[in-house]
């Protein structure tokens, strides 16, 4: 289960960073997948109006914190 959460975290980081790049400049690479949050969620949430870049970077930060939290919870080997 830990690996699944880490994979979701990595995907969230990629989507957040790609959405931030797409917000600043048009980014056509894997646009349907990596820019899904920026193109499908952000325009429909009124709380994000004017804060689109912050919303994308916050998604990347949440993804990074998921990855780091799962890494901290990793069982350690015996020394």
PDB file of C-alpha atoms in Angstrom:
ATOM      1  CA  UNK A   1       0.000   0.000   0.000  1.00  0.00           C
ATOM      2  CA  UNK A   2       2.923   2.298   0.747  1.00  0.00           C
ATOM      3  CA  UNK A   3       4.169   2.039  -2.838  1.00  0.00           C
ATOM      4  CA  UNK A   4       0.732   2.954  -4.191  1.00  0.00           C
ATOM      5  CA  UNK A   5       0.601   6.079  -2.023  1.00  0.00           C
ATOM      6  CA  UNK A   6       4.126   6.989  -3.126  1.00  0.00           C
ATOM      7  CA  UNK A   7       3.111   6.547  -6.768  1.00  0.00           C
ATOM      8  CA  UNK A   8       0.094   8.818  -6.226  1.00  0.00           C
ATOM      9  CA  UNK A   9       2.422  11.340  -4.600  1.00  0.00           C
ATOM     10  CA  UNK A  10       4.864  11.275  -7.514  1.00  0.00           C
ATOM     11  CA  UNK A  11       1.999  11.633  -9.980  1.00  0.00           C
ATOM     12  CA  UNK A  12       0.644  14.575  -7.958  1.00  0.00           C
ATOM     13  CA  UNK A  13       4.049  16.271  -8.062  1.00  0.00           C
ATOM     14  CA  UNK A  14       4.255  15.784 -11.828  1.00  0.00           C
ATOM     15  CA  UNK A  15       0.692  17.022 -12.378  1.00  0.00           C
ATOM     16  CA  UNK A  16       1.216  20.049 -10.117  1.00  0.00           C
ATOM     17  CA  UNK A  17       4.489  21.119 -11.713  1.00  0.00           C
ATOM     18  CA  UNK A  18       3.181  20.494 -15.226  1.00  0.00           C
ATOM     19  CA  UNK A  19       0.025  22.472 -14.428  1.00  0.00           C
ATOM     20  CA  UNK A  20       2.121  25.380 -13.155  1.00  0.00           C
ATOM     21  CA  UNK A  21       4.184  25.318 -16.344  1.00  0.00           C
ATOM     22  CA  UNK A  22       0.992  25.081 -18.401  1.00  0.00           C
ATOM     23  CA  UNK A  23      -0.467  28.049 -16.527  1.00  0.00           C
ATOM     24  CA  UNK A  24       2.581  30.196 -17.290  1.00  0.00           C
ATOM     25  CA  UNK A  25       3.276  28.885 -20.825  1.00  0.00           C
ATOM     26  CA  UNK A  26       1.410  26.459 -23.027  1.00  0.00           C
ATOM     27  CA  UNK A  27       2.865  23.013 -22.417  1.00  0.00           C
ATOM     28  CA  UNK A  28       1.735  20.434 -24.984  1.00  0.00           C
ATOM     29  CA  UNK A  29       3.650  17.378 -23.687  1.00  0.00           C
ATOM     30  CA  UNK A  30       1.242  14.772 -22.293  1.00  0.00           C
ATOM     31  CA  UNK A  31      -1.307  17.543 -21.857  1.00  0.00           C
ATOM     32  CA  UNK A  32      -4.312  15.299 -21.257  1.00  0.00           C
ATOM     33  CA  UNK A  33      -2.648  13.496 -18.359  1.00  0.00           C
ATOM     34  CA  UNK A  34      -0.237  15.945 -16.778  1.00  0.00           C
ATOM     35  CA  UNK A  35      -2.359  19.063 -17.179  1.00  0.00           C
ATOM     36  CA  UNK A  36      -5.626  17.470 -16.089  1.00  0.00           C
ATOM     37  CA  UNK A  37      -5.758  19.302 -12.746  1.00  0.00           C
ATOM     38  CA  UNK A  38      -4.965  22.659 -14.340  1.00  0.00           C
ATOM     39  CA  UNK A  39      -7.441  22.262 -17.198  1.00  0.00           C
ATOM     40  CA  UNK A  40     -10.297  20.297 -15.595  1.00  0.00           C
ATOM     41  CA  UNK A  41     -10.367  21.124 -11.874  1.00  0.00           C
ATOM     42  CA  UNK A  42      -8.930  24.618 -11.419  1.00  0.00           C
ATOM     43  CA  UNK A  43     -11.338  26.451 -13.785  1.00  0.00           C
ATOM     44  CA  UNK A  44     -14.384  24.925 -12.050  1.00  0.00           C
ATOM     45  CA  UNK A  45     -13.432  25.758  -8.450  1.00  0.00           C
ATOM     46  CA  UNK A  46     -14.220  29.379  -7.676  1.00  0.00           C
ATOM     47  CA  UNK A  47     -11.835  29.439  -4.692  1.00  0.00           C
ATOM     48  CA  UNK A  48      -8.928  28.987  -7.117  1.00  0.00           C
ATOM     49  CA  UNK A  49      -9.902  32.034  -9.190  1.00  0.00           C
ATOM     50  CA  UNK A  50      -6.833  34.227  -9.383  1.00  0.00           C
ATOM     51  CA  UNK A  51      -4.744  31.609  -7.562  1.00  0.00           C
ATOM     52  CA  UNK A  52      -4.311  29.048 -10.322  1.00  0.00           C
ATOM     53  CA  UNK A  53      -0.531  28.935 -10.042  1.00  0.00           C
ATOM     54  CA  UNK A  54      -0.695  28.569  -6.258  1.00  0.00           C
ATOM     55  CA  UNK A  55      -3.230  25.731  -6.581  1.00  0.00           C
ATOM     56  CA  UNK A  56      -0.957  23.814  -8.953  1.00  0.00           C
ATOM     57  CA  UNK A  57       2.093  24.326  -6.759  1.00  0.00           C
ATOM     58  CA  UNK A  58       0.069  23.300  -3.688  1.00  0.00           C
ATOM     59  CA  UNK A  59      -0.838  20.049  -5.441  1.00  0.00           C
ATOM     60  CA  UNK A  60       2.855  19.464  -6.108  1.00  0.00           C
ATOM     61  CA  UNK A  61       3.651  20.174  -2.441  1.00  0.00           C
ATOM     62  CA  UNK A  62       0.983  17.737  -1.239  1.00  0.00           C
ATOM     63  CA  UNK A  63       2.383  15.081  -3.564  1.00  0.00           C
ATOM     64  CA  UNK A  64       5.914  15.669  -2.286  1.00  0.00           C
ATOM     65  CA  UNK A  65       4.727  15.430   1.309  1.00  0.00           C
ATOM     66  CA  UNK A  66       3.009  12.109   0.532  1.00  0.00           C
ATOM     67  CA  UNK A  67       6.205  10.711  -0.934  1.00  0.00           C
ATOM     68  CA  UNK A  68       8.288  11.926   2.006  1.00  0.00           C
ATOM     69  CA  UNK A  69       5.794  10.652   4.591  1.00  0.00           C
ATOM     70  CA  UNK A  70       5.785   7.189   3.062  1.00  0.00           C
ATOM     71  CA  UNK A  71       9.570   7.208   2.956  1.00  0.00           C
ATOM     72  CA  UNK A  72       9.744   8.072   6.659  1.00  0.00           C
ATOM     73  CA  UNK A  73       7.296   5.260   7.468  1.00  0.00           C
ATOM     74  CA  UNK A  74       9.403   2.726   5.553  1.00  0.00           C
ATOM     75  CA  UNK A  75      10.507  -0.151   7.764  1.00  0.00           C
ATOM     76  CA  UNK A  76      14.216  -0.057   8.462  1.00  0.00           C
ATOM     77  CA  UNK A  77      16.483  -3.083   8.163  1.00  0.00           C
ATOM     78  CA  UNK A  78      18.458  -4.437  11.077  1.00  0.00           C
ATOM     79  CA  UNK A  79      21.891  -2.984  11.605  1.00  0.00           C
TER      80      UNK A  79
END
